PDB file of N, CA, C and O in Angstrom:
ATOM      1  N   UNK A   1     108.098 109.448  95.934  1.00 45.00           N
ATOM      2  CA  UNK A   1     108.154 109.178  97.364  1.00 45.00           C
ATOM      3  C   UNK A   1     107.838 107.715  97.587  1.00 45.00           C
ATOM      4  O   UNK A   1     106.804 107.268  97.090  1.00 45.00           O
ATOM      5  N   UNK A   2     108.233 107.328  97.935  1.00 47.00           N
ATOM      6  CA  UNK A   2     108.255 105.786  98.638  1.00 47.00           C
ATOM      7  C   UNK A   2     107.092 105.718  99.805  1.00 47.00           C
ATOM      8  O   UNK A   2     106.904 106.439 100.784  1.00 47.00           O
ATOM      9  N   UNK A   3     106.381 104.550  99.305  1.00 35.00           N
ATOM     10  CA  UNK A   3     105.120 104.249 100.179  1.00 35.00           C
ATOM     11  C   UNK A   3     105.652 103.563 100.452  1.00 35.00           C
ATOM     12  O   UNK A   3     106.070 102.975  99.455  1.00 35.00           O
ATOM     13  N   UNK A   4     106.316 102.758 102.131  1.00 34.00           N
ATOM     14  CA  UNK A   4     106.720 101.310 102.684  1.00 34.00           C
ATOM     15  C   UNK A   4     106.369 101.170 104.119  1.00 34.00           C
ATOM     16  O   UNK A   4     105.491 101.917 104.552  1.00 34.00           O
ATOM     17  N   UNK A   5     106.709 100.653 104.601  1.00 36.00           N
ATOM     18  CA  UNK A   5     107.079 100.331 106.586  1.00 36.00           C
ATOM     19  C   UNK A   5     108.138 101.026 106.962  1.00 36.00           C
ATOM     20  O   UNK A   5     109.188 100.661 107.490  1.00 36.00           O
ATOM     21  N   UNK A   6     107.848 101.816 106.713  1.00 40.00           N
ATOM     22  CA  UNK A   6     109.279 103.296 106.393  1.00 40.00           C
ATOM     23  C   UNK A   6     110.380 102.837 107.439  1.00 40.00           C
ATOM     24  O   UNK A   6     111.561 102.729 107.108  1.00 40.00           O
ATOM     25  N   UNK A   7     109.836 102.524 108.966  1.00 44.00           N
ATOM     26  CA  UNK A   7     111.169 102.521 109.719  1.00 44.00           C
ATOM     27  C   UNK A   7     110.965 101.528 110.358  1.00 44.00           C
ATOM     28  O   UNK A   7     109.937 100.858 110.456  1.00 44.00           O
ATOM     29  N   UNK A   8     112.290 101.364 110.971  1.00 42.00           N
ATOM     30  CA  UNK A   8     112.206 100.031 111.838  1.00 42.00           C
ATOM     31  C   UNK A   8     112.931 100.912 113.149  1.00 42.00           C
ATOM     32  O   UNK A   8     113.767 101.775 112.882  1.00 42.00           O
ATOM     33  N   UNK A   9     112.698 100.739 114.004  1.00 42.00           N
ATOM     34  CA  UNK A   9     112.928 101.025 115.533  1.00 42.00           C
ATOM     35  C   UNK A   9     113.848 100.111 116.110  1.00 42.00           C
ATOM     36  O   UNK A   9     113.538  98.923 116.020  1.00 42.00           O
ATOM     37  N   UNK A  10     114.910 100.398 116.682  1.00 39.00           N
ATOM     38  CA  UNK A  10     115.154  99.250 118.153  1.00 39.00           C
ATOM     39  C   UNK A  10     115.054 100.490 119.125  1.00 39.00           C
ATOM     40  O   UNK A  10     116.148 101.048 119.203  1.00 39.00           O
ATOM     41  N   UNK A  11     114.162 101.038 119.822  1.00 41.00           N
ATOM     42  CA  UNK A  11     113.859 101.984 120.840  1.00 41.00           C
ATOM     43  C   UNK A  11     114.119 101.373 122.178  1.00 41.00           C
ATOM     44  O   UNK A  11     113.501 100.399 122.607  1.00 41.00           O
ATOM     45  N   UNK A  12     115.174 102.070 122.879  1.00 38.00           N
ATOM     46  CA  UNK A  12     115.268 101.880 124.150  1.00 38.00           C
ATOM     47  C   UNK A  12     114.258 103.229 125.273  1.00 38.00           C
ATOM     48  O   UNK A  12     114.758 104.283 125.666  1.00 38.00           O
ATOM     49  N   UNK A  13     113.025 102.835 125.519  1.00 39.00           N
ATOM     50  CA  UNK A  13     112.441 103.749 126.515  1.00 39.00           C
ATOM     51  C   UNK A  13     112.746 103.519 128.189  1.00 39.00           C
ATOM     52  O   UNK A  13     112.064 102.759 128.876  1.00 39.00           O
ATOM     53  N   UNK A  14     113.875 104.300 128.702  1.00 38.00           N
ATOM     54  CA  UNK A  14     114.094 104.425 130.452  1.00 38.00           C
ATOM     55  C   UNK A  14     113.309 105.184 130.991  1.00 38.00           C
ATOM     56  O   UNK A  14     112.648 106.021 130.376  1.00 38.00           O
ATOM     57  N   UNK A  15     113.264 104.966 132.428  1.00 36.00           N
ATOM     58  CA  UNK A  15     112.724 105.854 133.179  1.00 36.00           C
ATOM     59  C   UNK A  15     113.739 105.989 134.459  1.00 36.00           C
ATOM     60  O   UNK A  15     113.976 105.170 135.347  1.00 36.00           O
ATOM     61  N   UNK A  16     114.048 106.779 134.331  1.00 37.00           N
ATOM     62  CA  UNK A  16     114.502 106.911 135.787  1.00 37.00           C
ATOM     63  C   UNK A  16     114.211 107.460 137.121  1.00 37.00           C
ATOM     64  O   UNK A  16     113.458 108.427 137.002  1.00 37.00           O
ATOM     65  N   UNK A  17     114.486 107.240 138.216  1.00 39.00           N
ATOM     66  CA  UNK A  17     113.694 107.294 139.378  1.00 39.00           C
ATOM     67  C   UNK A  17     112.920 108.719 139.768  1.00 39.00           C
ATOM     68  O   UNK A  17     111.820 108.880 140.296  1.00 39.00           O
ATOM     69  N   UNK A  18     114.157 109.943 139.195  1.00 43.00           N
ATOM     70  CA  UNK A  18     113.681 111.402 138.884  1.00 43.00           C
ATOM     71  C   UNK A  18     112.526 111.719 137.906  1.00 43.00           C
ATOM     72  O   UNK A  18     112.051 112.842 137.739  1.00 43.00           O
ATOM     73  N   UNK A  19     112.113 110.524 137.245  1.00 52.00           N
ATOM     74  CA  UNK A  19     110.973 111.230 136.741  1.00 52.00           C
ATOM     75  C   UNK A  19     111.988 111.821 134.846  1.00 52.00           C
ATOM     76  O   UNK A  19     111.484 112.603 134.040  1.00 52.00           O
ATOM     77  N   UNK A  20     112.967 111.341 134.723  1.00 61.00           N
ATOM     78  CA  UNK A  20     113.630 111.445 133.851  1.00 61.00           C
ATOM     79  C   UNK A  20     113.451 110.411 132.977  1.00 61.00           C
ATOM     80  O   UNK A  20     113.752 109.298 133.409  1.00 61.00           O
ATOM     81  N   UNK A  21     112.942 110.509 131.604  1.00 70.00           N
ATOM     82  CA  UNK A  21     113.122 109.909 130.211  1.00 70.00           C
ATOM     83  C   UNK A  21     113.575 109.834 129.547  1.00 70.00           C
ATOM     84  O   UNK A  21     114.171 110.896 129.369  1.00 70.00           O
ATOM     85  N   UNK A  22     113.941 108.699 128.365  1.00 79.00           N
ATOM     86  CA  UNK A  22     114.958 108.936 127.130  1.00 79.00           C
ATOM     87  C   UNK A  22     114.511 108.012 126.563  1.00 79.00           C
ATOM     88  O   UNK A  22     114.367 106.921 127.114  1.00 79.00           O
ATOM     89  N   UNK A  23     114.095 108.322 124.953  1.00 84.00           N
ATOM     90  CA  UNK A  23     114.049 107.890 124.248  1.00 84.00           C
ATOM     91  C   UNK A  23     115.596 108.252 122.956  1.00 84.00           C
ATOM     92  O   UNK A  23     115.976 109.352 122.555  1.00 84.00           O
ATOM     93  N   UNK A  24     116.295 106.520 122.529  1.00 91.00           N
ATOM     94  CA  UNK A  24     117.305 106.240 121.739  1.00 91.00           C
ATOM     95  C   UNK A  24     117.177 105.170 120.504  1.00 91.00           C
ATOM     96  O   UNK A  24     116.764 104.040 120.765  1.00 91.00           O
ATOM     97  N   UNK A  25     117.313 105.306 119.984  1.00 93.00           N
ATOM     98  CA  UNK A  25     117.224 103.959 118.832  1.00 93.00           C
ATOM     99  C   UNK A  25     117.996 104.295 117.338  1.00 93.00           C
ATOM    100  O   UNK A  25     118.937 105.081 117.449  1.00 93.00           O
ATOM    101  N   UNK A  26     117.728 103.820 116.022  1.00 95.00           N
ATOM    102  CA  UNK A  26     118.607 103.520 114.717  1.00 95.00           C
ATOM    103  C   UNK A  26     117.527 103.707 113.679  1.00 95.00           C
ATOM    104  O   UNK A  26     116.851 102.711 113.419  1.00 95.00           O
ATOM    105  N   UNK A  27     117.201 105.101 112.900  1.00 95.00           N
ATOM    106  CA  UNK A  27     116.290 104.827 111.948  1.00 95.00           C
ATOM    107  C   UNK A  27     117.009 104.284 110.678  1.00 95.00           C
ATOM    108  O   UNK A  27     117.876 104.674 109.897  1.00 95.00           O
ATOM    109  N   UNK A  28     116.167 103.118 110.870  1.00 95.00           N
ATOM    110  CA  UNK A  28     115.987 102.105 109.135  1.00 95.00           C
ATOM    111  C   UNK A  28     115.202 102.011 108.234  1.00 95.00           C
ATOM    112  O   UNK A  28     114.002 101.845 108.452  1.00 95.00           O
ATOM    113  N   UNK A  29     115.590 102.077 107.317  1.00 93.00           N
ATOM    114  CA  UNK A  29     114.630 101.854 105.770  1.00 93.00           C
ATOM    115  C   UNK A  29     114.202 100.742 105.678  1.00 93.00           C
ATOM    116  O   UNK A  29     114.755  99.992 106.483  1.00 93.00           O
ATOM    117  N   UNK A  30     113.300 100.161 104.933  1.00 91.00           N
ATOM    118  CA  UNK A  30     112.383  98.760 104.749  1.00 91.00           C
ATOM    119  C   UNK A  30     113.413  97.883 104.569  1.00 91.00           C
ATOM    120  O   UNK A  30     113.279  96.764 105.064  1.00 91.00           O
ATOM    121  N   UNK A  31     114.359  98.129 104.002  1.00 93.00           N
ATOM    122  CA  UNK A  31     115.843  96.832 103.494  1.00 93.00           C
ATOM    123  C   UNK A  31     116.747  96.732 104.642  1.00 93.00           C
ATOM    124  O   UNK A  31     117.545  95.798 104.715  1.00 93.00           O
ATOM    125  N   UNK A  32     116.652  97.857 105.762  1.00 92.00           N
ATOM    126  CA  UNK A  32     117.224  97.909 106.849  1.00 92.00           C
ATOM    127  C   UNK A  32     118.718  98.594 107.257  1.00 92.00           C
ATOM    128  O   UNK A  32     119.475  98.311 108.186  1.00 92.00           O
ATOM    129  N   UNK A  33     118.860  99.822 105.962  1.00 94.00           N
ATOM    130  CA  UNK A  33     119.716 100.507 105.637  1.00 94.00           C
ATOM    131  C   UNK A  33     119.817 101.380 106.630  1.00 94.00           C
ATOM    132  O   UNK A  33     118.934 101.162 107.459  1.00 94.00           O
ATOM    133  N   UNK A  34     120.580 102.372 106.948  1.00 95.00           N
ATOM    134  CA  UNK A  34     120.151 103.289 108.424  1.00 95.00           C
ATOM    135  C   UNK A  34     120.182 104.565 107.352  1.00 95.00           C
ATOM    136  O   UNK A  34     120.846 104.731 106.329  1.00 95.00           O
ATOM    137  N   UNK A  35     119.121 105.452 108.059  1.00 96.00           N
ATOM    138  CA  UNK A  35     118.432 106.755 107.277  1.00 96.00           C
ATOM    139  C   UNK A  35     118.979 108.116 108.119  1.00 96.00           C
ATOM    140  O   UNK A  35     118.254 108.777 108.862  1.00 96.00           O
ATOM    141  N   UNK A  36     120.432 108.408 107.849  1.00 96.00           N
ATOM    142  CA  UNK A  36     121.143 109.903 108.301  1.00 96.00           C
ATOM    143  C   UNK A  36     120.164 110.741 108.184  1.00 96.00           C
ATOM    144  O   UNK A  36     119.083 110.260 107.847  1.00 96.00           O
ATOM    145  N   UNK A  37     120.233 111.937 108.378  1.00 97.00           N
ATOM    146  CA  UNK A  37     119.525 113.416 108.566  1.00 97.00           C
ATOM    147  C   UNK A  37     117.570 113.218 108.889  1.00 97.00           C
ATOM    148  O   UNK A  37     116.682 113.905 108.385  1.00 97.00           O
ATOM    149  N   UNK A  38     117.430 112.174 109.775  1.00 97.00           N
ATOM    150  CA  UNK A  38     115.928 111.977 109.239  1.00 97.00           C
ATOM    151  C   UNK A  38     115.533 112.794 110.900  1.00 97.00           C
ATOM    152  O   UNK A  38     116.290 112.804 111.871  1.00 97.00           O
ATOM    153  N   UNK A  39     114.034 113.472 110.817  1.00 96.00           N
ATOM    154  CA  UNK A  39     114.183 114.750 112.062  1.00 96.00           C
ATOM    155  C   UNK A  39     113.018 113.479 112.844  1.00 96.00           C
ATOM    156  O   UNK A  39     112.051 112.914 112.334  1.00 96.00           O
ATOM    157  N   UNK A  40     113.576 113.361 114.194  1.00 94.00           N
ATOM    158  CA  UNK A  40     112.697 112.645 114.977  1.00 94.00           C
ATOM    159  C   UNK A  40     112.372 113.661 116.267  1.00 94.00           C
ATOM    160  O   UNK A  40     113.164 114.338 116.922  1.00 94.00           O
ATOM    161  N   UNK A  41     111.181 113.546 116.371  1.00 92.00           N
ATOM    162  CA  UNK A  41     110.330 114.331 117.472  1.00 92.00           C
ATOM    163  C   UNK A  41     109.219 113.435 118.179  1.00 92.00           C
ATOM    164  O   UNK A  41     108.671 112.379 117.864  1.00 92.00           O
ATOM    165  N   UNK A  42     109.125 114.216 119.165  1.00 88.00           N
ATOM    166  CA  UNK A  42     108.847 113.726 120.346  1.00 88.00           C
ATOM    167  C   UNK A  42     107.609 114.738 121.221  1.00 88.00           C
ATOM    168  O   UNK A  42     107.857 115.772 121.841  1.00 88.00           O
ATOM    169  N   UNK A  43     106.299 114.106 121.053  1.00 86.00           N
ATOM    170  CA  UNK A  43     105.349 115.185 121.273  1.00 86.00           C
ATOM    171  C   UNK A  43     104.752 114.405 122.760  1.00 86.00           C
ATOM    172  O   UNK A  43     104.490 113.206 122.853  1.00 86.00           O
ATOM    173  N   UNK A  44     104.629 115.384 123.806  1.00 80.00           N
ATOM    174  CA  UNK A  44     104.271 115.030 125.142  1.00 80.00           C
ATOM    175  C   UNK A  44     102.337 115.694 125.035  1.00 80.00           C
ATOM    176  O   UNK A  44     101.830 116.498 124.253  1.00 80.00           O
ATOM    177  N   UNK A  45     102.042 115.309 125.600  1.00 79.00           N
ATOM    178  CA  UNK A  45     100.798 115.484 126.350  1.00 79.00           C
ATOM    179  C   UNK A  45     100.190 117.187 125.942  1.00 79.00           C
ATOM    180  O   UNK A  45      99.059 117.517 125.585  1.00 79.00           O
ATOM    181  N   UNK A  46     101.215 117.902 126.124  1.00 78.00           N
ATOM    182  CA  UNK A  46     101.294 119.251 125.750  1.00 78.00           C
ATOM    183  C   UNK A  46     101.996 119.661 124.869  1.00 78.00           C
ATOM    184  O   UNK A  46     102.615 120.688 125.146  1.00 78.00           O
ATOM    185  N   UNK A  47     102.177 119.145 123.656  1.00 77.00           N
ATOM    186  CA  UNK A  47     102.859 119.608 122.598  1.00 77.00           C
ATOM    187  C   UNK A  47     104.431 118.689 122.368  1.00 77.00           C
ATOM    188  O   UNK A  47     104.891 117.674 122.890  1.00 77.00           O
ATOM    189  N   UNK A  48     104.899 119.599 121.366  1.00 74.00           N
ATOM    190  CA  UNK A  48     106.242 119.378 121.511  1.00 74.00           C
ATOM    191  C   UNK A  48     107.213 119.489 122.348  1.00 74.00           C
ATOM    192  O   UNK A  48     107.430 120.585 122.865  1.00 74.00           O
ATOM    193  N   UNK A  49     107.998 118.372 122.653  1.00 73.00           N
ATOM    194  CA  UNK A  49     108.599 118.294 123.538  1.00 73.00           C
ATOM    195  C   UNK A  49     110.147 117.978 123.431  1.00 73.00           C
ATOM    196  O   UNK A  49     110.833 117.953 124.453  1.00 73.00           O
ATOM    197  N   UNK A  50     110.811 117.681 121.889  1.00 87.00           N
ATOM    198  CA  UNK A  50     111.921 117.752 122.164  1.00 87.00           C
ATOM    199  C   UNK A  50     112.203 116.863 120.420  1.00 87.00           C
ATOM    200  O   UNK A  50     111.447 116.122 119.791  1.00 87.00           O
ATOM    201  N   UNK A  51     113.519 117.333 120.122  1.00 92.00           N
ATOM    202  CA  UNK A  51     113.509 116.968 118.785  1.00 92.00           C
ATOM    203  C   UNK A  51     115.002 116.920 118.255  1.00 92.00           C
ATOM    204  O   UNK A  51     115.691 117.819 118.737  1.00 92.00           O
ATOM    205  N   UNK A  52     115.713 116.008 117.299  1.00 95.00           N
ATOM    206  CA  UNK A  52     116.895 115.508 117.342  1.00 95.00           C
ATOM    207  C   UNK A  52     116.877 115.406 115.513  1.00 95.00           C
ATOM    208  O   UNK A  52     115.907 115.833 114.887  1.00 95.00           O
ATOM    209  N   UNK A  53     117.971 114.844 114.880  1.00 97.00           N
ATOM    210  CA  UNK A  53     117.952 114.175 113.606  1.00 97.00           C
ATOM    211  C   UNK A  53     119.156 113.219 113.547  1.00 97.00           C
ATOM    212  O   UNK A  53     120.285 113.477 113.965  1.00 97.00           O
ATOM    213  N   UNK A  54     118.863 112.401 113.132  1.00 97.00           N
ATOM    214  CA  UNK A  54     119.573 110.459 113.512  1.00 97.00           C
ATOM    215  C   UNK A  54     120.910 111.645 112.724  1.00 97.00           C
ATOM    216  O   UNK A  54     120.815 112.597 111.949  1.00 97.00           O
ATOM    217  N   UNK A  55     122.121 110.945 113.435  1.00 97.00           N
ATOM    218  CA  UNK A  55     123.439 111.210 112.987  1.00 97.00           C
ATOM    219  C   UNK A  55     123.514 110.578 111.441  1.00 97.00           C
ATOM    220  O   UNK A  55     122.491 110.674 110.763  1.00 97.00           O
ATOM    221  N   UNK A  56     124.385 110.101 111.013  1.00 97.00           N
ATOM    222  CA  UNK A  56     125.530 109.386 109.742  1.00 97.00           C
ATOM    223  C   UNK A  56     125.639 107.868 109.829  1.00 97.00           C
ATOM    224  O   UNK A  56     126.162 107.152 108.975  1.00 97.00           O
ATOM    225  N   UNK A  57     125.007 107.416 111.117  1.00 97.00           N
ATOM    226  CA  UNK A  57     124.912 106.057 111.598  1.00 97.00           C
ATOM    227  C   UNK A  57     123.122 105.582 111.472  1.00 97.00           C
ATOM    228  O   UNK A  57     122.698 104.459 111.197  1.00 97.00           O
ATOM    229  N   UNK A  58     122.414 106.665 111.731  1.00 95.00           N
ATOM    230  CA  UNK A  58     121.459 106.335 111.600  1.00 95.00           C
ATOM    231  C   UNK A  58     120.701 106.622 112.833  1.00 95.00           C
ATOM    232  O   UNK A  58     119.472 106.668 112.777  1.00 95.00           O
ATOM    233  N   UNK A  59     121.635 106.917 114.483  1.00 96.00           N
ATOM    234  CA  UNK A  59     120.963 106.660 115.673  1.00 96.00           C
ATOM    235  C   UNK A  59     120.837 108.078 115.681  1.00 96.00           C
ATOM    236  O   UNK A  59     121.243 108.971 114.938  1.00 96.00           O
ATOM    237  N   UNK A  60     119.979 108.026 117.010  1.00 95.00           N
ATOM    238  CA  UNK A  60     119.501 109.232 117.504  1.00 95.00           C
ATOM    239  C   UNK A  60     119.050 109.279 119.163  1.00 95.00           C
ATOM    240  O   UNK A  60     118.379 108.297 119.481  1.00 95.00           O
ATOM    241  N   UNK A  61     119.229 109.961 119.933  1.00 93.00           N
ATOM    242  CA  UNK A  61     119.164 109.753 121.643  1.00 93.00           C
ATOM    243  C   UNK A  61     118.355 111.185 121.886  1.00 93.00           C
ATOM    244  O   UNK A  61     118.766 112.120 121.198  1.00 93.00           O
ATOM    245  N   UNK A  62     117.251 111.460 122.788  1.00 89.00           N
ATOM    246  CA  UNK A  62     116.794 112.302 123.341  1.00 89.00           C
ATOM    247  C   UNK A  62     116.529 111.996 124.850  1.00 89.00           C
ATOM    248  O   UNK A  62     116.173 110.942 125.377  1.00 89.00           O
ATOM    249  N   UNK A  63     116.811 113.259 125.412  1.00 80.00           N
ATOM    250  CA  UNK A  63     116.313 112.871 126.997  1.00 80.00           C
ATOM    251  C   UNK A  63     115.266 114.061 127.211  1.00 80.00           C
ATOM    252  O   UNK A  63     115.086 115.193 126.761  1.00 80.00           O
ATOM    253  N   UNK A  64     114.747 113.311 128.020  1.00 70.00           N
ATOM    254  CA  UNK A  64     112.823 113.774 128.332  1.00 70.00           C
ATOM    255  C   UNK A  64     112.999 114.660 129.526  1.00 70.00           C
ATOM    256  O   UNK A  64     114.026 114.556 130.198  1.00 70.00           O
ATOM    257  N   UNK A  65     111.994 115.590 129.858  1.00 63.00           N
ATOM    258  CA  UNK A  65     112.189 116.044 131.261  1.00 63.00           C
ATOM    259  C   UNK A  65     111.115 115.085 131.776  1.00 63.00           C
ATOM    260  O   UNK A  65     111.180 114.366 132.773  1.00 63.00           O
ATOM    261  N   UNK A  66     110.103 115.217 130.889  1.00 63.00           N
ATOM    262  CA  UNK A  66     108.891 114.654 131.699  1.00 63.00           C
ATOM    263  C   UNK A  66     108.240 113.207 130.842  1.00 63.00           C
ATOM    264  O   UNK A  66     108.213 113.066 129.620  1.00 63.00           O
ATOM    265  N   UNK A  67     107.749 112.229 131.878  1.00 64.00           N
ATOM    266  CA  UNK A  67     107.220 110.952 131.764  1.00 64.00           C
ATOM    267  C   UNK A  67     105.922 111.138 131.615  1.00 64.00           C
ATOM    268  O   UNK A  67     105.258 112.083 132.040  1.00 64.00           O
ATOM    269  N   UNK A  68     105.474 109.982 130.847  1.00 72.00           N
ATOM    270  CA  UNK A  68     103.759 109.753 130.592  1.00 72.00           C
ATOM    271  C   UNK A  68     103.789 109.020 128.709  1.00 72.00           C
ATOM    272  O   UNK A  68     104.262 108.075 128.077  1.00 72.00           O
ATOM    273  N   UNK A  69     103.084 110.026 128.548  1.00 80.00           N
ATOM    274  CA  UNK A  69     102.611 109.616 127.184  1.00 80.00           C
ATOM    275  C   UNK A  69     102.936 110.102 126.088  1.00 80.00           C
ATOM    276  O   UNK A  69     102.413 111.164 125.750  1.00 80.00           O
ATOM    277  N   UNK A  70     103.637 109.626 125.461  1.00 81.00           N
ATOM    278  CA  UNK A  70     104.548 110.279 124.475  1.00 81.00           C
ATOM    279  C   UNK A  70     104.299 109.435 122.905  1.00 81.00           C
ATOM    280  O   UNK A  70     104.268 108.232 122.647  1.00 81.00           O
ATOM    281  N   UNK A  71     104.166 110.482 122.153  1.00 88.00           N
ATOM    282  CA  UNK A  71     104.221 109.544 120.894  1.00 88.00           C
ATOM    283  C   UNK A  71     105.485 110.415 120.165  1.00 88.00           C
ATOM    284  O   UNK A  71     105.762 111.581 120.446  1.00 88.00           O
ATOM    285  N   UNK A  72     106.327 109.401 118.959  1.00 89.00           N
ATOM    286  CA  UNK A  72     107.397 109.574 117.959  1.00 89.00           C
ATOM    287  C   UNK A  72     106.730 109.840 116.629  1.00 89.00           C
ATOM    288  O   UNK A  72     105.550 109.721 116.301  1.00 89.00           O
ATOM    289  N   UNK A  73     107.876 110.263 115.895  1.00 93.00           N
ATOM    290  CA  UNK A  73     107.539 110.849 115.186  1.00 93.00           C
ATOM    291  C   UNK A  73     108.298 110.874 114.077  1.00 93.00           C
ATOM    292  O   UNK A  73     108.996 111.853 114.340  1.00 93.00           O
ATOM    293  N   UNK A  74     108.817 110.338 112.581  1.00 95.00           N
ATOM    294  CA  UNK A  74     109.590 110.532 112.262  1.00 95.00           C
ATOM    295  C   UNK A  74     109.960 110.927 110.718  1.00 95.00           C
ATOM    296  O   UNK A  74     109.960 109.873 110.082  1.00 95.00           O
ATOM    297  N   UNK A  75     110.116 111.473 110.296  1.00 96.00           N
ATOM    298  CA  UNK A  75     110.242 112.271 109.228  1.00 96.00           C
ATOM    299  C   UNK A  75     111.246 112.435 108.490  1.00 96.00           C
ATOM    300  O   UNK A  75     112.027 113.181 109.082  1.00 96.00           O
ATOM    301  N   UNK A  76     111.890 111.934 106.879  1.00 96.00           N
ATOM    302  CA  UNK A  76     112.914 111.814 106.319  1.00 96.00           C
ATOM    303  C   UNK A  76     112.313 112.015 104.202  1.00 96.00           C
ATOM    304  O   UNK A  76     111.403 111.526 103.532  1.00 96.00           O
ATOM    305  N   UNK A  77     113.484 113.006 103.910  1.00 94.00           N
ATOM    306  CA  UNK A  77     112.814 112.952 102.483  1.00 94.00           C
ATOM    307  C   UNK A  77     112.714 111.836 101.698  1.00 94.00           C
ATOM    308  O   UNK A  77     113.740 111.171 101.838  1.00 94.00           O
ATOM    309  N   UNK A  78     111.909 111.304 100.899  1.00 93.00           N
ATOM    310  CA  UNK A  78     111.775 110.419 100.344  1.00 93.00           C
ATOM    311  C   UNK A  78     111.088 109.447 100.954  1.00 93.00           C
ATOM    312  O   UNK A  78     111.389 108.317 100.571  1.00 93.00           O
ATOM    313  N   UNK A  79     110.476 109.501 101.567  1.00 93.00           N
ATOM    314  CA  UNK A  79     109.877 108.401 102.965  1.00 93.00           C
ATOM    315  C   UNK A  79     108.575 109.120 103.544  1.00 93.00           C
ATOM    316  O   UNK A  79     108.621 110.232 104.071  1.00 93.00           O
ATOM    317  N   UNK A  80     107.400 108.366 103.391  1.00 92.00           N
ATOM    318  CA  UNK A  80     106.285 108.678 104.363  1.00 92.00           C
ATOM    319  C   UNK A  80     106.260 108.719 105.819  1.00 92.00           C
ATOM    320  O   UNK A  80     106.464 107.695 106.470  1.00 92.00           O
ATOM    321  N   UNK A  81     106.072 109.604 106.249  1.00 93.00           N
ATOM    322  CA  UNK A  81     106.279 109.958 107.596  1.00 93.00           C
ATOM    323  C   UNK A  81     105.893 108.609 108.826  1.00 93.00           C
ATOM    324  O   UNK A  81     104.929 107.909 108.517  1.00 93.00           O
ATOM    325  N   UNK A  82     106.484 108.331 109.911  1.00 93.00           N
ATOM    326  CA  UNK A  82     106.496 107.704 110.626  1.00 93.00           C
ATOM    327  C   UNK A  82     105.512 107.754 112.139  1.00 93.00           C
ATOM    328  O   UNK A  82     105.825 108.679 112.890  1.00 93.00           O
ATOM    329  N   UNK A  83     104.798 107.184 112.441  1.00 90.00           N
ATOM    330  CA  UNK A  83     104.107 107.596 114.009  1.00 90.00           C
ATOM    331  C   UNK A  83     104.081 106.559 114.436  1.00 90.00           C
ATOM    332  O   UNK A  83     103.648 106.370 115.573  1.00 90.00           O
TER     333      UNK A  83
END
């Protein structure tokens, strides 16, 4: 397993006026390769809240119901997990 700076982010976080969220971005490897099938989640205040795995490109898009405080999460074999 690879110990590194596992991912690199370009995260776009919106809000929109409804009270609607989305978190989108490109998981990358330390060399800056993009990392297919890797499971990204999304834990709200009360648990889990919503969960995706980056396409063949590497990106991945979730939309939120609810705003606040959210931490990521990201998880791929061969790679130490991401927060």
């Amino acid at each position: 397993m690879r110990i590194a700076a596992f991912l690199v982010f370009s995260l776009a976080l919106a809000t929109a006026a409804a009270a609607q969220s989305s978190v989108s971005g490109v998981v990358r490897d330390e060399d800056g390769g993009v990392v297919s099938g890797a499971s990204v989640l999304v834990f709200g205040t009360s648990g889990l809240a919503q969960q995706t795995v980056s396409g063949p490109d590497g990106r991945f898009a979730l939309g939120m119901a609810s705003a606040g405080d959210l931490t990521l999460v990201v998880r791929a074999g061969g790679f130490a997990e991401w927060r």
